């Protein structure tokens, strides 16, 4: 799916969206019958899957509260256990909402087994509304039509924010922009209502959790426990599984559940999106600052934004910020970009928030941005435009999950965002575009079930929570909130690194802890902090571990476990889709 100009190898719209970039794998099986409880396996139509991987589907009730409503067909991918005795299935979810678990299992199953254990079948599924699962989200005639609908609107180019946050003209301009955003949300959701009607109701996480429960019974039997590994939005599914019915079915069925890159499901379900960001973005500035520290340390040979060995992090930061702020007054033409356009202040911020998600690519981040500062914004614009072609999959999940709320005035949305901009991070308005969960006040349907908590259940087995110290999209503060609510039903494992999920900078320490957890339920000792195996910039520069650790940048350790590390890199590149 690569097109010309995608030379930076990463995408901007990542954040909790990491899964969106996984390829689809279609099941090469003929639909024999469609009876609830049917499960069918065959080969995968997509020839990029691993040897031994299988694709298929399960037929489940469309509506668990209405048996006459029909069926849903959940697309599945499987990579069997390779050692015996087989211990059961582990369901995997790569995030989004929008990522396909089928592709994760069929493209990376054997590598995931290095982390989860060879004694487990790795089961990927496309959640409701996503990938090959039916019903699919088809609001627009095609994903291209949706892309055309938002092109060059605020939903595409982001918010331009004046460096003078307190200037009333800035606030006025943002409120006007917000009026556009609200009308665009209203329009696209009206389109969804017209084209999909009631089919839209069945795509929330409560229903997805019931599917996992249902499919665990189909695959492993009525008494089997639910095992699950979820990244990013997948951590929301994990929390629903662990909490749906405080004293009910799922908490009593929790086997091994690990969640990595944590979204606070309580806020996700109970609060309007525009109020999330004080917490959600609490590590974003930290990640941004680390970029400049690591860039200064790497020096000009590895980090194109460093002019000399003498450049301090502050020098580099000041030049970048100065450039981004000047774009507010004077956008930079990019006539040579794949889709020619202008680099605006809003687009520059979208570029950076996307870059912070994947520190493994910080070298190309620096190259692209240095080129823009030298007058050629092609690579930056291409990166920002490299959005996955999608319909309204994400909203179909987040808006079915979100408790209805009174429509906020544009002034309320902007004043909250300005608070975040001034007191939390300069990416306060960027996130609403890079992680599109807003506008749910216009969602046209009500799901059959919407779980809203409580979130403090006692689970049959404790769950493993993994957070990075500087995750720009799913901060450690969210991991701590979930850990605190679940108490002894959870353990928190920390990776001392920037980036989104522990796969952003692979760590064999994290992987070995996860493996012990899946194998034996062993939990890391409270307070365990792992290091990544290498830092964001190339090895030559990060090899001076003592020096780096001493000066407090993101640290690096050298590991002897090459096979495990190679597997982590494979999973990571699958998920972030480097060079694909
Ligand atoms: C996989 O399929 C693609 C497109 O269908 C084709 O171009 C490619 O050659 C195939 N690769 C293999 C290894 O068969
Ligand atoms: C995977 O295991 C199932 C039994 O659980 C078996 O029917 C199937 O053939 C296996 N698939 C492969 C590719 O070996
Ligand atoms: C159940 O679904 C059927 C078919 O869509 C519908 O006609 C009926 O009204 C639904 N029943 C309830 C209680 O929602
Ligand atoms: C910011 O805007 C206000 C109101 O227009 C103005 O008084 C102030 O001088 C500006 N600050 C800077 C640093 O330009
Ligand atoms: C770096 O700093 C040293 C000592 O302050 C100075 O002599 C040298 O010219 C500087 N080099 C550059 C490239 O700025
Ligand atoms: C665009 O490409 C042309 C031809 O290579 C080059 O002359 C020009 O400087 C480029 N413009 C920008 C803004 O990079
Ligand atoms: C930032 O926080 C301070 C202290 O809470 C508050 O007075 C100020 O209004 C906030 N800034 C904005 C733009 O809301
Ligand atoms: C769990 O949370 C609910 C709702 O917030 C609260 O009423 C209840 O007391 C909590 N239970 C425990 C054991 O903390
Ligand atoms: C949690 O576990 C610790 C150590 O086993 C124990 O001291 C504590 O009482 C437990 N807390 C709860 C709420 O069960
Ligand atoms: C699980 O426990 C068994 C028995 O104590 C041990 O041999 C094995 O190494 C453990 N596995 C992991 C991955 O920790
Ligand atoms: C490693 O880094 C430290 C601290 O920056 C520095 O003093 C030392 O000279 C470096 N060692 C090498 C081999 O570059």
Coordinates of C-alpha atoms in Angstrom, one line a residue, residues 215-444:
X215 CA -15.5 -17.2 21.2
X216 CA -13.5 -18.5 24.2
X217 CA -16.3 -21.0 24.8
X218 CA -16.4 -21.9 21.2
X219 CA -12.6 -22.5 21.0
X220 CA -11.7 -23.7 24.4
X221 CA -14.9 -24.8 26.1
X222 CA -17.4 -23.5 28.6
X223 CA -15.1 -23.6 31.6
X224 CA -12.0 -22.2 29.9
X225 CA -10.6 -18.9 31.1
X226 CA -10.3 -15.8 28.9
X227 CA -6.7 -14.9 27.9
X228 CA -6.0 -11.6 26.1
X229 CA -3.2 -9.3 25.0
X230 CA -4.2 -5.8 24.0
X231 CA -2.2 -2.8 22.9
X232 CA -3.4 0.8 23.1
X233 CA -7.2 0.8 22.4
X234 CA -6.9 -3.0 23.1
X235 CA -6.3 -2.0 26.7
X236 CA -9.9 -0.6 26.8
X237 CA -11.1 -4.1 25.7
X238 CA -8.9 -5.6 28.5
X239 CA -10.5 -3.3 31.1
X240 CA -14.0 -4.1 29.9
X241 CA -13.3 -7.8 30.2
X242 CA -11.8 -7.4 33.6
X243 CA -14.7 -5.3 34.9
X244 CA -18.0 -6.0 33.0
X245 CA -20.3 -6.9 35.9
X246 CA -18.4 -6.3 39.0
X247 CA -19.5 -9.6 40.4
X248 CA -20.5 -11.2 37.1
X249 CA -19.3 -13.3 34.3
X250 CA -16.1 -11.9 32.9
X251 CA -14.0 -11.0 36.0
X252 CA -14.6 -14.6 37.1
X253 CA -13.4 -15.8 33.8
X254 CA -10.1 -13.8 33.6
X255 CA -7.2 -16.0 32.9
X256 CA -4.1 -14.2 31.6
X257 CA -4.8 -10.7 30.5
X258 CA -2.0 -8.2 29.7
X259 CA -2.6 -4.6 28.5
X260 CA 0.2 -2.4 27.1
X261 CA -0.1 1.4 26.4
X262 CA -3.1 2.1 28.7
X263 CA -6.1 4.2 27.9
X264 CA -8.2 5.0 31.0
X265 CA -11.4 3.1 30.1
X266 CA -13.4 5.0 32.8
X267 CA -12.8 8.3 31.0
X268 CA -13.2 6.6 27.6
X269 CA -16.7 5.5 28.6
X270 CA -17.9 8.2 31.0
X271 CA -16.5 11.6 29.9
X272 CA -16.8 13.6 26.7
X273 CA -13.6 13.4 24.6
X274 CA -12.8 17.1 24.9
X275 CA -12.3 16.7 28.7
X276 CA -9.9 13.8 28.5
X277 CA -6.7 15.5 27.5
X278 CA -5.3 16.9 30.8
X279 CA -4.6 13.3 31.7
X280 CA -4.3 11.7 28.3
X281 CA -1.5 14.1 27.3
X282 CA 0.3 14.2 30.6
X283 CA 3.4 12.6 29.1
X284 CA 3.4 14.2 25.7
X285 CA 5.6 17.2 26.6
X286 CA 8.0 14.7 28.3
X287 CA 8.3 12.7 25.1
X288 CA 8.8 15.9 23.0
X289 CA 11.6 17.2 25.4
X290 CA 13.3 13.8 25.2
X291 CA 13.4 14.0 21.5
X292 CA 15.6 17.1 21.7
X293 CA 17.8 15.7 24.5
X294 CA 18.4 12.5 22.5
X295 CA 18.9 14.5 19.3
X296 CA 21.6 16.7 21.0
X297 CA 23.3 13.7 22.3
X298 CA 23.2 11.9 19.0
X299 CA 24.7 14.9 17.3
X300 CA 24.6 16.0 13.7
X301 CA 25.8 12.7 12.2
X302 CA 22.7 10.9 13.5
X303 CA 20.2 13.7 14.1
X304 CA 19.8 16.1 11.2
X305 CA 18.3 18.8 13.4
X306 CA 21.5 19.1 15.4
X307 CA 23.8 21.6 13.7
X308 CA 27.0 20.8 15.6
X309 CA 28.2 18.7 18.5
X310 CA 27.9 21.9 20.6
X311 CA 24.2 22.2 20.0
X312 CA 22.3 21.8 23.3
X313 CA 18.8 20.3 23.4
X314 CA 17.5 23.8 24.1
X315 CA 19.2 25.2 21.0
X316 CA 17.6 22.6 18.7
X317 CA 14.2 22.9 20.5
X318 CA 14.3 26.7 20.1
X319 CA 14.9 26.5 16.4
X320 CA 12.2 23.9 15.8
X321 CA 9.6 25.9 17.9
X322 CA 10.5 29.1 16.2
X323 CA 9.9 27.5 12.8
X324 CA 6.6 25.9 13.9
X325 CA 5.4 29.2 15.4
X326 CA 6.3 31.2 12.3
X327 CA 4.2 28.8 10.2
X328 CA 1.2 30.3 12.0
X329 CA 1.8 33.6 10.1
X330 CA 3.3 32.1 7.0
X331 CA 2.5 28.5 5.9
X332 CA 5.3 26.9 3.8
X333 CA 4.4 25.9 0.2
X334 CA 5.2 22.2 -0.5
X335 CA 4.9 22.1 -4.3
X336 CA 6.9 18.8 -4.6
X337 CA 5.0 16.8 -2.0
X338 CA 3.2 13.7 -3.3
X339 CA -0.1 15.6 -2.8
X340 CA 1.1 19.2 -3.2
X341 CA 0.0 21.5 -0.4
X342 CA 1.0 23.8 2.4
X343 CA 2.8 23.1 5.6
X344 CA 0.7 24.9 8.2
X345 CA 1.3 25.2 12.0
X346 CA -1.5 22.6 12.6
X347 CA 0.1 20.2 10.2
X348 CA 3.6 20.6 11.7
X349 CA 2.1 19.8 15.1
X350 CA 0.4 16.7 13.6
X351 CA 3.7 15.6 12.2
X352 CA 5.4 15.9 15.6
X353 CA 2.7 14.1 17.6
X354 CA 2.9 11.3 15.1
X355 CA 6.7 11.2 15.4
X356 CA 6.7 11.1 19.1
X357 CA 4.7 7.8 19.0
X358 CA 7.6 5.9 17.2
X359 CA 11.0 6.8 18.6
X360 CA 12.6 4.1 16.5
X361 CA 12.0 6.5 13.6
X362 CA 13.4 9.7 15.2
X363 CA 16.3 9.7 12.8
X364 CA 14.0 10.0 9.8
X365 CA 11.8 12.4 11.8
X366 CA 14.8 14.7 12.2
X367 CA 15.8 14.4 8.5
X368 CA 12.2 15.2 7.3
X369 CA 11.9 18.2 9.6
X370 CA 15.4 19.6 8.9
X371 CA 14.5 19.5 5.2
X372 CA 11.3 21.5 5.9
X373 CA 13.3 24.1 7.9
X374 CA 15.6 24.3 4.9
X375 CA 12.5 25.0 2.6
X376 CA 11.4 21.6 1.4
X377 CA 8.4 20.4 3.3
X378 CA 7.7 17.5 1.0
X379 CA 8.7 14.7 3.4
X380 CA 6.8 16.3 6.3
X381 CA 3.7 16.9 4.3
X382 CA 3.9 13.3 2.8
X383 CA 4.1 11.9 6.4
X384 CA 1.2 14.0 7.6
X385 CA -0.9 13.0 4.5
X386 CA 0.0 9.3 5.0
X387 CA -3.2 8.6 6.7
X388 CA -4.7 5.2 6.4
X389 CA -7.8 5.2 4.2
X390 CA -10.6 4.6 6.6
X391 CA -14.3 5.1 6.9
X392 CA -15.8 5.8 10.3
X393 CA -14.6 2.6 12.1
X394 CA -13.1 4.5 15.0
X395 CA -16.2 6.6 15.8
X396 CA -18.3 3.5 15.5
X397 CA -16.5 2.1 18.5
X398 CA -15.7 5.2 20.5
X399 CA -19.2 6.8 20.1
X400 CA -21.0 3.6 20.9
X401 CA -18.9 3.4 24.1
X402 CA -19.2 7.0 25.2
X403 CA -22.0 7.9 27.6
X404 CA -24.3 10.6 26.0
X405 CA -23.5 14.1 27.0
X406 CA -24.9 17.5 26.5
X407 CA -23.4 19.1 23.3
X408 CA -20.6 21.4 24.5
X409 CA -20.5 25.0 23.1
X410 CA -17.5 25.6 20.8
X411 CA -16.3 28.1 23.4
X412 CA -16.3 25.3 26.1
X413 CA -14.3 23.0 23.9
X414 CA -11.7 25.7 23.0
X415 CA -11.3 27.0 26.5
X416 CA -10.6 23.5 27.8
X417 CA -8.2 23.0 24.9
X418 CA -6.5 26.3 25.6
X419 CA -6.1 25.3 29.3
X420 CA -4.3 22.1 28.1
X421 CA -2.2 24.1 25.6
X422 CA -1.0 26.4 28.2
X423 CA -0.7 24.2 31.2
X424 CA -0.2 20.6 29.9
X425 CA 1.2 20.5 26.4
X426 CA 1.3 22.4 23.1
X427 CA -0.4 19.3 21.5
X428 CA -3.7 19.9 23.2
X429 CA -5.6 20.6 20.0
X430 CA -3.5 18.3 17.8
X431 CA -4.8 15.2 19.6
X432 CA -8.4 15.8 18.7
X433 CA -7.4 15.4 15.0
X434 CA -4.7 12.7 15.4
X435 CA -7.0 10.6 17.7
X436 CA -10.5 11.3 16.3
X437 CA -12.9 10.5 19.1
X438 CA -14.8 13.8 19.1
X439 CA -18.3 14.7 18.0
X440 CA -20.1 11.8 19.7
X441 CA -22.9 14.2 20.7
X442 CA -24.0 13.7 17.1
X443 CA -23.8 9.9 17.1
X444 CA -27.2 8.7 15.7

